[in-house]
mmCIF file of C-alpha atoms in Angstrom:
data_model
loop_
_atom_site.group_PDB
_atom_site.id
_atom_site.type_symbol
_atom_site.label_atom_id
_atom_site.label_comp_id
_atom_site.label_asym_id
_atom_site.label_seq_id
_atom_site.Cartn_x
_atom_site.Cartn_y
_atom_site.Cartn_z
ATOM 1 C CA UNK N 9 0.000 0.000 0.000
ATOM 2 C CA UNK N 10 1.882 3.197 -0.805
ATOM 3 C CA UNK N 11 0.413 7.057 -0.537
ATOM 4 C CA UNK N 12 2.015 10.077 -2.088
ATOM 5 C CA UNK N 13 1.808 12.828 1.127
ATOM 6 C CA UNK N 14 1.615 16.529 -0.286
ATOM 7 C CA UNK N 15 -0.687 18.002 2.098
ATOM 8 C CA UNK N 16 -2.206 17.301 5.702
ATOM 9 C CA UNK N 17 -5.546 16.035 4.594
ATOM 10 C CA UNK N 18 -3.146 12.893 3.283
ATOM 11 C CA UNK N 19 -1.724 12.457 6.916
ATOM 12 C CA UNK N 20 -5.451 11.467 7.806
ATOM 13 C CA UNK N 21 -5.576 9.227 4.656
ATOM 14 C CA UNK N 22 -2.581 7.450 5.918
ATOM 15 C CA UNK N 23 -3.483 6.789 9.352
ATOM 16 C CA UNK N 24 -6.711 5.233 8.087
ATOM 17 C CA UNK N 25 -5.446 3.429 5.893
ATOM 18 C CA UNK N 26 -2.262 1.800 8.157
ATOM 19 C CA UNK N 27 -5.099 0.711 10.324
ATOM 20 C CA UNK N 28 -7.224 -0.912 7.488
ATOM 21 C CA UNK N 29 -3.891 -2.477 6.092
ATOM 22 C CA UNK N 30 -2.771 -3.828 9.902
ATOM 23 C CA UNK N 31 -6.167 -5.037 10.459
ATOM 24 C CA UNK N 32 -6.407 -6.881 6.690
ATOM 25 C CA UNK N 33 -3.833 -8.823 7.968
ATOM 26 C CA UNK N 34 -4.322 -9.920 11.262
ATOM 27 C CA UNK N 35 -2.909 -7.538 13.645
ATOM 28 C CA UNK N 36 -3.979 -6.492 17.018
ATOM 29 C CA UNK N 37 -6.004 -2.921 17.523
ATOM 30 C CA UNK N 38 -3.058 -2.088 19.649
ATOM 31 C CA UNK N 39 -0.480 -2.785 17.059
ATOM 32 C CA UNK N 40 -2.280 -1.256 14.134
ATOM 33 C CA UNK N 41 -2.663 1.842 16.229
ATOM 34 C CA UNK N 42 1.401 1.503 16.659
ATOM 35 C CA UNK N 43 1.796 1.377 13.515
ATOM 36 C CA UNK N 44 -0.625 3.823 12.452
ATOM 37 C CA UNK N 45 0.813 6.554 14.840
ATOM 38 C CA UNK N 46 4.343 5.763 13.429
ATOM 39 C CA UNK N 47 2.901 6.233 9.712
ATOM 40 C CA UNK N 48 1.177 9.601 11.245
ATOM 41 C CA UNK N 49 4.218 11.169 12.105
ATOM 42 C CA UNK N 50 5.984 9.958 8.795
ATOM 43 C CA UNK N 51 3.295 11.279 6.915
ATOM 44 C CA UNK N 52 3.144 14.922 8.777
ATOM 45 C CA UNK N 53 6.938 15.579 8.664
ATOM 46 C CA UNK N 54 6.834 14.726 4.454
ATOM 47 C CA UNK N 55 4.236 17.251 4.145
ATOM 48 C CA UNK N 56 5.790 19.924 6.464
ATOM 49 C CA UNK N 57 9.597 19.419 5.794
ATOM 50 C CA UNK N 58 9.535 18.479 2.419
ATOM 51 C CA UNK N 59 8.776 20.800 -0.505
ATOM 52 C CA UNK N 60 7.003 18.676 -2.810
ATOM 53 C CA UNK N 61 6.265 16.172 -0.140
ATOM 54 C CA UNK N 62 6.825 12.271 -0.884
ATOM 55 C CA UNK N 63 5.818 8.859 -0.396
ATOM 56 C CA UNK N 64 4.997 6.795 2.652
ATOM 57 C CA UNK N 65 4.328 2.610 1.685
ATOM 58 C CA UNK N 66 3.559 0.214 4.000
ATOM 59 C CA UNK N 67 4.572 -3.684 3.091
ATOM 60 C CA UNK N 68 3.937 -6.671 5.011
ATOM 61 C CA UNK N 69 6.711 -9.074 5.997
ATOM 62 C CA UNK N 70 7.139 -12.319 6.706
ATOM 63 C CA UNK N 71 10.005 -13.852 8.299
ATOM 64 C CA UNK N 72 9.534 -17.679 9.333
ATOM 65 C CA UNK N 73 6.552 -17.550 12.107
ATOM 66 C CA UNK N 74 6.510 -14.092 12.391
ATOM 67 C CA UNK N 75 4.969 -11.472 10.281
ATOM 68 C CA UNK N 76 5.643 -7.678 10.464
ATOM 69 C CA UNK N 77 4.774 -4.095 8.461
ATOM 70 C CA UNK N 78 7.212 -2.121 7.313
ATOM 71 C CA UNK N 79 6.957 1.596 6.673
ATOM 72 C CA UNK N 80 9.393 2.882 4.187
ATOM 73 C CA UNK N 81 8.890 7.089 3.875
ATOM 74 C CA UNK N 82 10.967 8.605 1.525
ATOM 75 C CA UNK N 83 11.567 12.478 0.074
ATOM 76 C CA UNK N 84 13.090 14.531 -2.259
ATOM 77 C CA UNK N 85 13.615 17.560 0.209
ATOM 78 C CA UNK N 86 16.300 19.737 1.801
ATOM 79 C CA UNK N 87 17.481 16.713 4.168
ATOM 80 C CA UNK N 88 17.672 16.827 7.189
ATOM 81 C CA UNK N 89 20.999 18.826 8.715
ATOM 82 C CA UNK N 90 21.878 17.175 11.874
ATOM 83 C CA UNK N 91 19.936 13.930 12.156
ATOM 84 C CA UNK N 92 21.329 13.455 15.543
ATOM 85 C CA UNK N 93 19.678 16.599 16.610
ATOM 86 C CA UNK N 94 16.468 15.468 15.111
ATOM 87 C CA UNK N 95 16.958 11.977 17.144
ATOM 88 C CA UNK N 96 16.556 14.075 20.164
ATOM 89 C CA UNK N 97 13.336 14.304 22.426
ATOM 90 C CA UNK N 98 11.723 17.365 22.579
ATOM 91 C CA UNK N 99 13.549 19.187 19.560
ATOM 92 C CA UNK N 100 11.984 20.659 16.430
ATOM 93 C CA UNK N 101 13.015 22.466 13.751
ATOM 94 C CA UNK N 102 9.902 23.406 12.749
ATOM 95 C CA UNK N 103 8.444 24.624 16.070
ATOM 96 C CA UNK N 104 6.385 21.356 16.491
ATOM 97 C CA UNK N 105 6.506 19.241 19.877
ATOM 98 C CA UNK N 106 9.820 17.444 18.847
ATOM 99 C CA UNK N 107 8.409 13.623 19.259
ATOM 100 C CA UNK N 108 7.940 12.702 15.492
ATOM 101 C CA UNK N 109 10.990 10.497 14.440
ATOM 102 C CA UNK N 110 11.990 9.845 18.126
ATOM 103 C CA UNK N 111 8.414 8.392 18.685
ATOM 104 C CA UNK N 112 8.251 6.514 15.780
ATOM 105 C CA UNK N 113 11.797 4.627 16.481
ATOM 106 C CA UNK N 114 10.235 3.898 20.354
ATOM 107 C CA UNK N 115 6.619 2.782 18.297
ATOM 108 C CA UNK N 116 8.410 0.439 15.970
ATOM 109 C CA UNK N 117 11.088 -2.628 16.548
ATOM 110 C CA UNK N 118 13.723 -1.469 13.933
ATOM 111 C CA UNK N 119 14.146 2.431 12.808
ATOM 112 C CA UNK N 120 16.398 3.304 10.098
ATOM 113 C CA UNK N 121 16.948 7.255 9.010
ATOM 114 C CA UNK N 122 19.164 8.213 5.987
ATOM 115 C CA UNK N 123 19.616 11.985 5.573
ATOM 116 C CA UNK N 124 21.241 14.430 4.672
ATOM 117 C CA UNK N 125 21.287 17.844 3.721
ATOM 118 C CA UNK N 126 20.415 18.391 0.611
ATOM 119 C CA UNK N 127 19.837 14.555 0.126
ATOM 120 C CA UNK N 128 16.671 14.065 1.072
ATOM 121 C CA UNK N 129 15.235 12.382 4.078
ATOM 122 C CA UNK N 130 14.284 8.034 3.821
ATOM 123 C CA UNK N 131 13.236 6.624 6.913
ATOM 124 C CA UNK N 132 12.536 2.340 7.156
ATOM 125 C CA UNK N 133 10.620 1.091 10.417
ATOM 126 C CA UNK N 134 9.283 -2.305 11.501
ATOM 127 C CA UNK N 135 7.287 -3.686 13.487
ATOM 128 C CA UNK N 136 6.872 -7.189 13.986
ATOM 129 C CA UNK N 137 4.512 -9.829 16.094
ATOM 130 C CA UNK N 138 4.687 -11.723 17.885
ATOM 131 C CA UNK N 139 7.948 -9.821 19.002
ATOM 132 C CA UNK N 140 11.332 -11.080 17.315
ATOM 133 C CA UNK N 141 13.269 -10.505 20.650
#
């Protein structure tokens, strides 16, 4: 399932449907709404940060007993300067409450960001159940 995010009536889109696409395949309410709150702060920082927004697609995986989503977002934009910075609780560069990509690596099992400026911003999470550890 893949959404192109250009403005925040698309944010709403994409919660909706990470639910639907959880649900479809067997995950808990819980989870989807992991997942979905993950996707929601994906979705909100391609429409805010980058300039022509981008793309946000969910997959599922399977790996032996254990399934999982993954949410790959990916951009075009300026990049993000100091991703370490943006790693950090509580700080925004765009005035917001500073829990988007930090809250989405605590929602999810793996979190991958690859940045830079200039670059572009592509950002891989999973979440899997039952739990892989």
């Amino acid at each position: 399932m893949s959404f192109d995010v250009r403005s925040e009536y698309d944010v709403s889109t994409v919660i909706a449907g990470a639910q639907r696409f959880c649900a479809e395949h067997g995950a808990s309410p819980v989870f989807s709404a992991h997942v979905a709150t993950a996707a929601s702060e994906l979705a909100n920082n391609l429409w805010l940060y980058a300039e022509r927004g981008g793309r946000l697609r969910l997959t599922l995986l399977q790996q032996g007993a254990h399934k999982g989503i993954e949410l790959v977002s990916e951009d075009d934009g300026p990049g993000i300067a100091d991703p370490a910075l943006a790693m950090t609780e509580g700080w925004s560069s765009g005035g917001g409450m500073g829990c988007g990509l930090p809250g989405v690596q605590r929602l999810m099992d793996e979190f991958d960001l690859q940045t830079g400026q200039g670059r572009g911003t592509r950002v891989v999470a999973r979440k899997w159940w039952p739990p892989l550890h």
